[in-house]
Tab-separated table of C-alpha atoms and ligand atoms in Angstrom:
chain	number	residue	atom	x	y	z
A	1	UNK	CA	-11.209	7.913	-46.819
A	2	UNK	CA	-11.480	8.697	-43.125
A	3	UNK	CA	-12.366	5.489	-41.259
A	4	UNK	CA	-11.349	6.542	-37.755
A	5	UNK	CA	-14.907	6.126	-36.553
A	6	UNK	CA	-15.211	2.373	-35.957
A	7	UNK	CA	-18.933	2.373	-36.693
A	8	UNK	CA	-18.057	3.421	-40.277
A	9	UNK	CA	-15.363	0.822	-40.878
A	10	UNK	CA	-16.044	-2.212	-42.965
A	11	UNK	CA	-16.115	-5.567	-41.196
A	12	UNK	CA	-13.615	-8.211	-42.195
A	13	UNK	CA	-16.480	-10.363	-43.441
A	14	UNK	CA	-17.961	-7.598	-45.572
A	15	UNK	CA	-14.490	-6.788	-46.869
A	16	UNK	CA	-13.981	-10.367	-48.030
A	17	UNK	CA	-17.514	-11.136	-49.196
A	18	UNK	CA	-18.018	-8.175	-51.504
A	19	UNK	CA	-21.285	-8.201	-53.445
A	20	UNK	CA	-19.799	-6.533	-56.492
A	21	UNK	CA	-19.873	-8.501	-59.732
A	22	UNK	CA	-18.316	-6.991	-62.819
A	23	UNK	CA	-20.766	-6.823	-65.733
A	24	UNK	CA	-20.527	-9.867	-67.978
A	25	UNK	CA	-20.011	-9.633	-71.708
A	26	UNK	CA	-16.526	-8.159	-71.687
A	27	UNK	CA	-14.826	-8.920	-74.998
A	28	UNK	CA	-11.198	-8.361	-75.960
A	29	UNK	CA	-8.450	-10.287	-77.733
A	30	UNK	CA	-6.151	-11.155	-74.807
A	31	UNK	CA	-6.865	-14.296	-72.796
A	32	UNK	CA	-7.992	-13.514	-69.265
A	33	UNK	CA	-5.547	-14.496	-66.506
A	34	UNK	CA	-7.442	-16.789	-64.144
A	35	UNK	CA	-5.496	-17.332	-60.940
A	36	UNK	CA	-6.714	-20.022	-58.559
A	37	UNK	CA	-5.698	-22.600	-56.048
A	38	UNK	CA	-9.273	-23.184	-54.805
A	39	UNK	CA	-11.826	-23.747	-57.546
A	40	UNK	CA	-15.465	-23.409	-56.421
A	41	UNK	CA	-18.170	-26.009	-56.970
A	42	UNK	CA	-21.863	-25.184	-57.222
A	43	UNK	CA	-22.690	-27.679	-54.460
A	44	UNK	CA	-21.321	-30.787	-52.758
A	45	UNK	CA	-22.739	-33.106	-55.398
A	46	UNK	CA	-20.911	-31.168	-58.111
A	47	UNK	CA	-17.695	-31.449	-56.097
A	48	UNK	CA	-18.150	-35.222	-55.730
A	49	UNK	CA	-18.948	-35.746	-59.398
A	50	UNK	CA	-16.087	-33.720	-60.804
A	51	UNK	CA	-13.270	-35.757	-62.362
A	52	UNK	CA	-10.002	-33.878	-62.517
A	53	UNK	CA	-8.787	-35.778	-65.588
A	54	UNK	CA	-11.838	-34.640	-67.508
A	55	UNK	CA	-10.944	-31.202	-68.814
A	56	UNK	CA	-14.528	-30.163	-69.486
A	57	UNK	CA	-14.571	-28.503	-66.046
A	58	UNK	CA	-12.308	-27.308	-63.229
A	59	UNK	CA	-11.270	-29.012	-59.997
A	60	UNK	CA	-8.237	-27.424	-58.417
A	61	UNK	CA	-5.685	-24.826	-59.510
A	62	UNK	CA	-3.009	-27.489	-59.946
A	63	UNK	CA	-5.067	-29.068	-62.725
A	64	UNK	CA	-5.592	-25.774	-64.493
A	65	UNK	CA	-7.764	-22.739	-65.005
A	66	UNK	CA	-9.284	-21.396	-68.251
A	67	UNK	CA	-5.943	-19.659	-68.911
A	68	UNK	CA	-3.853	-22.835	-68.842
A	69	UNK	CA	-6.565	-24.870	-70.606
A	70	UNK	CA	-6.413	-22.325	-73.436
A	71	UNK	CA	-2.653	-22.596	-73.773
A	72	UNK	CA	-2.830	-26.396	-73.696
A	73	UNK	CA	-5.481	-26.435	-76.403
A	74	UNK	CA	-3.563	-24.022	-78.608
A	75	UNK	CA	-0.320	-25.975	-78.272
A	76	UNK	CA	-2.124	-29.204	-79.128
A	77	UNK	CA	-3.576	-27.465	-82.205
A	78	UNK	CA	-0.147	-26.253	-83.328
A	79	UNK	CA	1.289	-29.782	-83.136
A	80	UNK	CA	-1.898	-31.368	-84.512
A	81	UNK	CA	-2.207	-33.352	-81.291
A	82	UNK	CA	-5.187	-33.935	-79.019
A	83	UNK	CA	-3.946	-33.588	-75.446
A	84	UNK	CA	-1.441	-31.272	-73.802
A	85	UNK	CA	-0.055	-30.943	-70.291
A	86	UNK	CA	2.002	-27.977	-69.077
A	87	UNK	CA	5.045	-28.386	-66.839
A	88	UNK	CA	7.110	-25.816	-64.908
A	89	UNK	CA	10.044	-26.096	-67.353
A	90	UNK	CA	11.118	-27.994	-70.441
A	91	UNK	CA	13.198	-30.273	-68.256
A	92	UNK	CA	10.175	-30.910	-66.007
A	93	UNK	CA	8.261	-31.951	-69.139
A	94	UNK	CA	11.023	-34.481	-69.925
A	95	UNK	CA	10.871	-35.780	-66.326
A	96	UNK	CA	7.106	-36.052	-66.621
A	97	UNK	CA	7.369	-38.343	-69.652
A	98	UNK	CA	10.009	-40.515	-67.983
A	99	UNK	CA	8.158	-40.773	-64.653
A	100	UNK	CA	4.868	-41.541	-66.390
A	101	UNK	CA	6.141	-44.233	-68.734
A	102	UNK	CA	9.096	-45.913	-67.005
A	103	UNK	CA	9.451	-48.055	-63.926
A	104	UNK	CA	12.215	-50.144	-62.332
A	105	UNK	CA	13.286	-52.896	-64.723
A	106	UNK	CA	12.352	-50.955	-67.871
A	107	UNK	CA	14.808	-49.896	-70.543
A	108	UNK	CA	14.943	-46.506	-72.285
A	109	UNK	CA	17.051	-45.443	-75.279
A	110	UNK	CA	18.420	-41.892	-75.544
A	111	UNK	CA	20.354	-40.341	-78.447
A	112	UNK	CA	24.046	-39.556	-77.816
A	113	UNK	CA	23.330	-35.888	-78.650
A	114	UNK	CA	20.417	-35.555	-76.213
A	115	UNK	CA	19.962	-32.269	-74.318
A	116	UNK	CA	22.599	-32.586	-71.534
A	117	UNK	CA	20.275	-32.251	-68.491
A	118	UNK	CA	18.143	-35.014	-70.016
A	119	UNK	CA	21.238	-37.232	-70.084
A	120	UNK	CA	21.910	-36.368	-66.451
A	121	UNK	CA	18.303	-37.265	-65.625
A	122	UNK	CA	18.787	-40.569	-67.458
A	123	UNK	CA	21.898	-41.300	-65.410
A	124	UNK	CA	19.890	-40.587	-62.234
A	125	UNK	CA	17.085	-42.916	-63.347
A	126	UNK	CA	19.701	-45.618	-63.887
A	127	UNK	CA	21.587	-45.009	-60.622
A	128	UNK	CA	18.657	-44.559	-58.226
A	129	UNK	CA	15.500	-45.921	-59.840
A	130	UNK	CA	16.528	-49.211	-61.466
A	131	UNK	CA	15.848	-48.097	-65.034
A	132	UNK	CA	18.238	-49.283	-67.738
A	133	UNK	CA	19.376	-46.294	-69.844
A	134	UNK	CA	21.288	-46.827	-73.082
A	135	UNK	CA	22.509	-44.381	-75.710
A	136	UNK	CA	22.371	-44.653	-79.492
A	137	UNK	CA	24.005	-42.754	-82.334
A	138	UNK	CA	21.584	-40.041	-83.491
A	139	UNK	CA	21.946	-41.091	-87.148
A	140	UNK	CA	21.178	-44.751	-86.403
A	141	UNK	CA	17.860	-44.725	-88.310
A	142	UNK	CA	16.142	-48.095	-88.851
A	143	UNK	CA	19.081	-49.956	-87.277
A	144	UNK	CA	17.699	-48.918	-83.885
A	145	UNK	CA	15.643	-52.122	-84.207
A	146	UNK	CA	18.796	-54.045	-83.216
A	147	UNK	CA	18.986	-52.155	-79.905
A	148	UNK	CA	15.403	-52.794	-78.801
A	149	UNK	CA	15.212	-55.298	-75.935
A	150	UNK	CA	12.106	-57.045	-74.573
A	151	UNK	CA	12.048	-54.538	-71.653
A	152	UNK	CA	12.569	-51.423	-73.834
A	153	UNK	CA	9.569	-49.156	-73.203
A	154	UNK	CA	10.576	-45.788	-74.568
A	155	UNK	CA	12.872	-44.267	-77.204
A	156	UNK	CA	13.690	-40.578	-76.918
A	157	UNK	CA	14.564	-38.601	-80.034
A	158	UNK	CA	15.652	-34.999	-80.410
A	159	UNK	CA	15.467	-33.330	-83.794
A	160	UNK	CA	18.084	-32.036	-84.268
A	161	UNK	CA	20.318	-32.596	-81.219
A	162	UNK	CA	20.537	-29.266	-79.451
A	163	UNK	CA	24.328	-28.761	-79.599
A	164	UNK	CA	25.819	-30.965	-82.333
A	165	UNK	CA	22.722	-30.676	-84.560
A	166	UNK	CA	22.562	-34.135	-86.212
A	167	UNK	CA	19.085	-34.676	-87.683
A	168	UNK	CA	17.668	-38.127	-86.866
A	169	UNK	CA	15.453	-40.194	-89.161
A	170	UNK	CA	12.300	-39.970	-87.050
A	171	UNK	CA	10.010	-42.010	-89.374
A	172	UNK	CA	12.564	-44.869	-89.502
A	173	UNK	CA	13.020	-44.871	-85.714
A	174	UNK	CA	9.244	-44.782	-85.163
A	175	UNK	CA	8.635	-47.658	-87.586
A	176	UNK	CA	11.259	-49.820	-85.855
A	177	UNK	CA	9.914	-48.906	-82.399
A	178	UNK	CA	6.268	-49.507	-83.237
A	179	UNK	CA	7.052	-52.896	-84.766
A	180	UNK	CA	8.117	-53.874	-81.229
A	181	UNK	CA	5.439	-51.939	-79.309
A	182	UNK	CA	7.859	-49.312	-78.054
A	183	UNK	CA	6.775	-45.670	-77.646
A	184	UNK	CA	8.729	-42.814	-79.219
A	185	UNK	CA	9.039	-39.422	-77.534
A	186	UNK	CA	10.451	-36.406	-79.365
A	187	UNK	CA	12.034	-33.288	-77.915
A	188	UNK	CA	10.631	-30.985	-80.614
A	189	UNK	CA	11.879	-27.716	-79.110
A	190	UNK	CA	14.138	-26.722	-82.020
A	191	UNK	CA	11.233	-26.651	-84.477
A	192	UNK	CA	8.890	-24.843	-82.035
A	193	UNK	CA	6.258	-27.341	-83.146
A	194	UNK	CA	5.781	-25.485	-86.434
A	195	UNK	CA	8.627	-26.790	-88.604
A	196	UNK	CA	8.281	-30.540	-88.038
A	197	UNK	CA	4.900	-32.316	-88.298
A	198	UNK	CA	6.037	-34.883	-85.753
A	199	UNK	CA	2.825	-36.873	-85.237
A	200	UNK	CA	2.573	-37.336	-89.011
A	201	UNK	CA	6.082	-38.830	-88.882
A	202	UNK	CA	4.946	-41.375	-86.278
A	203	UNK	CA	5.989	-39.852	-82.945
A	204	UNK	CA	3.782	-40.825	-79.956
A	205	UNK	CA	4.738	-38.078	-77.492
A	206	UNK	CA	5.968	-34.570	-78.261
A	207	UNK	CA	7.796	-32.526	-75.670
A	208	UNK	CA	8.401	-28.783	-76.012
A	209	UNK	CA	10.494	-26.332	-73.991
A	210	UNK	CA	8.113	-23.358	-74.258
A	211	UNK	CA	10.946	-21.430	-72.614
A	212	UNK	CA	12.368	-20.956	-76.117
A	213	UNK	CA	10.318	-19.694	-79.072
A	214	UNK	CA	6.829	-19.920	-77.589
A	215	UNK	CA	7.830	-17.577	-74.781
A	216	UNK	CA	10.082	-15.587	-77.090
A	217	UNK	CA	10.925	-13.128	-74.337
A	218	UNK	CA	13.748	-14.875	-72.442
A	219	UNK	CA	11.564	-14.444	-69.358
A	220	UNK	CA	9.470	-17.606	-68.898
A	221	UNK	CA	10.354	-21.185	-67.970
A	222	UNK	CA	7.721	-23.703	-69.080
A	223	UNK	CA	7.345	-27.024	-70.835
A	224	UNK	CA	4.625	-29.018	-72.549
A	225	UNK	CA	3.896	-32.646	-73.372
A	226	UNK	CA	1.527	-33.278	-76.275
A	227	UNK	CA	-0.065	-36.558	-77.348
A	228	UNK	CA	-2.830	-37.963	-79.530
A	229	UNK	CA	-3.502	-41.150	-77.583
A	230	UNK	CA	-5.932	-41.049	-74.671
A	231	UNK	CA	-4.359	-43.959	-72.784
A	232	UNK	CA	-0.907	-42.359	-72.913
A	233	UNK	CA	-2.377	-39.041	-71.857
A	234	UNK	CA	-4.034	-40.646	-68.823
A	235	UNK	CA	-0.688	-42.055	-67.709
A	236	UNK	CA	0.895	-38.622	-68.183
A	237	UNK	CA	-1.951	-36.942	-66.275
A	238	UNK	CA	-1.503	-39.312	-63.316
A	239	UNK	CA	2.233	-38.549	-63.125
A	240	UNK	CA	1.556	-34.826	-63.606
A	241	UNK	CA	-0.790	-34.840	-60.631
A	242	UNK	CA	1.511	-36.938	-58.424
A	243	UNK	CA	4.499	-34.728	-59.196
A	244	UNK	CA	2.406	-31.605	-58.536
A	245	UNK	CA	3.559	-29.889	-61.729
A	246	UNK	CA	1.627	-26.612	-61.528
A	247	UNK	CA	2.462	-23.549	-63.643
A	248	UNK	CA	1.937	-19.863	-62.849
A	249	UNK	CA	-0.896	-18.259	-64.780
A	250	UNK	CA	1.011	-15.000	-65.331
A	251	UNK	CA	3.656	-17.045	-67.131
A	252	UNK	CA	0.983	-18.927	-69.068
A	253	UNK	CA	-0.414	-15.566	-70.142
A	254	UNK	CA	2.985	-14.401	-71.397
A	255	UNK	CA	3.270	-17.491	-73.585
A	256	UNK	CA	-0.302	-17.074	-74.849
A	257	UNK	CA	0.405	-13.453	-75.701
A	258	UNK	CA	3.488	-14.330	-77.719
A	259	UNK	CA	1.955	-17.310	-79.500
A	260	UNK	CA	0.284	-15.120	-82.124
A	261	UNK	CA	3.672	-14.010	-83.437
A	262	UNK	CA	5.353	-17.428	-83.154
A	263	UNK	CA	5.492	-18.134	-86.874
A	264	UNK	CA	6.591	-14.619	-87.843
A	265	UNK	CA	9.378	-14.664	-85.265
A	266	UNK	CA	10.452	-18.213	-86.122
A	267	UNK	CA	10.644	-17.391	-89.827
A	268	UNK	CA	12.656	-14.228	-89.107
A	269	UNK	CA	15.105	-16.196	-86.914
A	270	UNK	CA	15.291	-18.818	-89.671
A	271	UNK	CA	16.057	-16.367	-92.492
A	272	UNK	CA	18.742	-14.572	-90.502
A	273	UNK	CA	20.338	-17.765	-89.154
A	274	UNK	CA	20.606	-19.342	-92.610
A	275	UNK	CA	22.252	-16.201	-93.970
A	276	UNK	CA	24.681	-16.044	-91.048
A	277	UNK	CA	25.438	-19.781	-91.182
A	278	UNK	CA	26.084	-19.656	-94.934
A	279	UNK	CA	28.410	-16.685	-94.449
A	280	UNK	CA	30.263	-18.436	-91.598
A	281	UNK	CA	30.824	-21.361	-93.962
A	282	UNK	CA	32.939	-19.066	-96.178
A	283	UNK	CA	35.219	-17.986	-93.307
A	284	UNK	CA	38.671	-19.648	-93.085
A	285	UNK	CA	38.426	-19.786	-89.258
A	286	UNK	CA	35.380	-22.100	-89.445
A	287	UNK	CA	35.778	-25.762	-90.430
A	288	UNK	CA	32.190	-26.961	-90.405
A	289	UNK	CA	28.804	-25.315	-90.117
A	290	UNK	CA	26.321	-27.540	-88.278
A	291	UNK	CA	23.061	-26.034	-89.514
A	292	UNK	CA	20.448	-28.610	-90.568
A	293	UNK	CA	19.465	-26.570	-93.659
A	294	UNK	CA	23.062	-26.647	-94.944
A	295	UNK	CA	24.579	-29.693	-96.651
A	296	UNK	CA	27.523	-29.712	-94.185
A	297	UNK	CA	25.235	-30.794	-91.317
A	298	UNK	CA	24.944	-34.547	-90.614
A	299	UNK	CA	21.370	-35.542	-91.427
A	300	UNK	CA	20.773	-32.569	-93.756
A	301	UNK	CA	18.966	-34.769	-96.317
A	302	UNK	CA	16.556	-35.898	-93.589
A	303	UNK	CA	15.955	-32.297	-92.571
A	304	UNK	CA	15.161	-31.459	-96.217
A	305	UNK	CA	12.720	-34.395	-96.397
A	306	UNK	CA	10.927	-33.970	-93.056
A	307	UNK	CA	11.149	-30.310	-91.939
A	308	UNK	CA	9.492	-27.167	-93.266
A	309	UNK	CA	11.817	-24.636	-91.611
A	310	UNK	CA	14.781	-24.165	-89.300
A	311	UNK	CA	14.701	-21.301	-86.777
A	312	UNK	CA	17.648	-19.534	-85.201
A	313	UNK	CA	19.820	-22.184	-83.532
A	314	UNK	CA	22.922	-23.745	-85.087
A	315	UNK	CA	26.548	-24.558	-84.270
A	316	UNK	CA	29.942	-24.297	-85.929
A	317	UNK	CA	33.259	-26.080	-85.447
A	318	UNK	CA	36.192	-23.670	-85.281
A	319	UNK	CA	39.409	-24.801	-86.961
A	320	UNK	CA	41.565	-26.700	-84.460
A	321	UNK	CA	44.498	-24.308	-84.944
A	322	UNK	CA	42.582	-21.959	-82.637
A	323	UNK	CA	43.021	-22.836	-78.955
A	324	UNK	CA	40.227	-22.726	-76.417
A	325	UNK	CA	41.523	-19.419	-74.945
A	326	UNK	CA	41.376	-17.969	-78.481
A	327	UNK	CA	37.805	-19.085	-79.124
A	328	UNK	CA	36.848	-17.883	-75.623
A	329	UNK	CA	38.345	-14.521	-76.565
A	330	UNK	CA	36.240	-14.522	-79.741
A	331	UNK	CA	33.053	-15.067	-77.722
A	332	UNK	CA	34.057	-12.418	-75.166
A	333	UNK	CA	34.726	-9.940	-78.003
A	334	UNK	CA	31.231	-10.186	-79.464
A	335	UNK	CA	29.148	-7.112	-78.676
A	336	UNK	CA	25.685	-8.069	-79.956
A	337	UNK	CA	25.769	-11.707	-78.794
A	338	UNK	CA	25.106	-12.420	-75.136
A	339	UNK	CA	26.861	-15.274	-73.316
A	340	UNK	CA	24.149	-17.412	-71.749
A	341	UNK	CA	22.026	-20.532	-71.906
A	342	UNK	CA	18.644	-20.970	-73.525
A	343	UNK	CA	17.525	-19.367	-76.787
A	344	UNK	CA	14.468	-18.387	-78.805
A	345	UNK	CA	14.411	-14.740	-77.690
A	346	UNK	CA	15.019	-11.535	-79.652
A	347	UNK	CA	18.649	-11.187	-78.508
A	348	UNK	CA	21.420	-13.201	-80.152
A	349	UNK	CA	23.567	-15.524	-78.047
A	350	UNK	CA	26.838	-17.396	-78.536
A	351	UNK	CA	28.254	-20.149	-76.302
A	352	UNK	CA	31.325	-22.384	-76.553
A	353	UNK	CA	30.793	-26.068	-75.650
A	354	UNK	CA	33.358	-28.622	-74.474
A	355	UNK	CA	31.598	-31.216	-76.546
A	356	UNK	CA	34.435	-33.747	-76.231
A	357	UNK	CA	33.434	-34.040	-72.552
A	358	UNK	CA	29.722	-34.275	-73.303
A	359	UNK	CA	29.923	-37.057	-75.867
A	360	UNK	CA	31.714	-40.384	-75.649
A	361	UNK	CA	31.644	-40.749	-79.462
A	362	UNK	CA	32.772	-37.271	-80.611
A	363	UNK	CA	35.328	-37.513	-83.456
A	364	UNK	CA	35.962	-33.890	-84.447
A	365	UNK	CA	38.704	-31.473	-83.393
A	366	UNK	CA	38.187	-27.805	-82.646
A	367	UNK	CA	35.887	-25.821	-80.399
A	368	UNK	CA	32.152	-26.023	-80.980
A	369	UNK	CA	30.350	-22.681	-80.843
A	370	UNK	CA	26.582	-22.522	-80.708
A	371	UNK	CA	24.753	-19.486	-82.038
A	372	UNK	CA	21.217	-18.439	-81.267
A	373	UNK	CA	20.450	-15.878	-83.943
A	374	UNK	CA	18.049	-13.309	-82.544
A	375	UNK	CA	15.955	-10.738	-84.357
A	376	UNK	CA	18.636	-8.067	-84.886
A	377	UNK	CA	19.599	-7.026	-88.439
A	378	UNK	CA	21.668	-9.873	-89.851
A	379	UNK	CA	24.262	-7.540	-91.397
A	380	UNK	CA	24.963	-6.063	-87.967
A	381	UNK	CA	25.488	-9.578	-86.583
A	382	UNK	CA	27.867	-10.396	-89.442
A	383	UNK	CA	29.822	-7.186	-88.792
A	384	UNK	CA	30.039	-8.048	-85.088
A	385	UNK	CA	31.308	-11.575	-85.781
A	386	UNK	CA	33.806	-10.180	-88.305
A	387	UNK	CA	35.390	-7.868	-85.715
A	388	UNK	CA	35.461	-10.642	-83.080
A	389	UNK	CA	37.085	-13.097	-85.530
A	390	UNK	CA	39.780	-10.488	-86.214
A	391	UNK	CA	40.501	-10.372	-82.459
A	392	UNK	CA	40.710	-14.175	-82.273
B	401	PLP	C1	15.932	-25.632	-73.257
B	401	PLP	C2	15.701	-27.020	-73.660
B	401	PLP	C3	15.093	-27.918	-72.788
B	401	PLP	C4	14.724	-27.576	-71.360
B	401	PLP	O1	13.917	-26.462	-71.231
B	401	PLP	P1	13.946	-25.637	-69.854
B	401	PLP	O2	12.657	-24.904	-69.870
B	401	PLP	O3	15.144	-24.752	-69.908
B	401	PLP	O4	14.015	-26.624	-68.736
B	401	PLP	C5	14.876	-29.199	-73.236
B	401	PLP	N1	15.235	-29.577	-74.481
B	401	PLP	C6	15.803	-28.727	-75.352
B	401	PLP	C7	16.170	-29.203	-76.703
B	401	PLP	C8	16.073	-27.424	-74.969
B	401	PLP	O5	16.670	-26.606	-75.819
């Protein structure tokens, strides 16, 4: 449009304060993406009355918009929890739990097979923040009672451990912890919140890396912390606010969009991964398959008792006659498996781990390889691994 004549041009004020209002009553399946830093109040009194912890209304973009409230509510529903807070990554969600529940002088117990950055965070809490951090064997079960000290405030669990895959006895750990008034947090990422009814098993706080299955697209970083207890949630909310853990609403939308297919995708990953893991167990190059649904995995009986599914992530131990350069060559020779961190997306991944350097208590020989089985045809994945094993 020709606006050379200044008398025709719109003023900056008119440009900003447009009178147009879209008709109400729009209905469609997708959640709307509500972006906001500023949230408007009807009047000053409404602004003064609003309580940001009370999620019946909106206060400031950092505390959420209808888009993030919807994701929080749906995640709480999936886990059968009551409250949910989003964080900018899975690791941020772990930090949130630690910052909310621990202070100098407190003690926290972590499993030996904990997600490595969580261990690094624990070491930082110990070095710089005066928190005592101790590690326990993931299969310790009820004997964790012997490790609980008067200042122990929190026990982290991870089911299964994300590299070595031991399945912990969550109900036994929770019973021992609760007998001494200690809270139990679970990194429930592996099960996507749909294959382990964690609150029913006694867990107090569930953490999820939504980056994995909930996103499903290898394109979003996000985390969540889910609880049932209002007092715990208030402590988490206070830390969430102080840490300024906002999330981008476009990312929230991507997770919401993919949530509808979560169970279908998870079950497809599960079916393919079990087939691949079982086949790998028949190969002479592989010593042990660490897949919780297979008897060769430590804690398999607990998986069978407590879980309803498995998903796409598992590990194997290659026979020690193969050197690290040989197993590296195997991974490099794969054509359908990408080499990269994270998992839960449609594309398969394979990574070697130097687990002997990650774990003080690791007994086994041979390279550990971790597979994320994507959504490709399983027979094509088997054919790809077959050709790469021949090159090894
Ligand atoms: C990926 C992952 C995390 C961290 O999630 P990010 O979003 O990558 O920070 C935490 N725990 C487990 C078990 C994970 O697999």
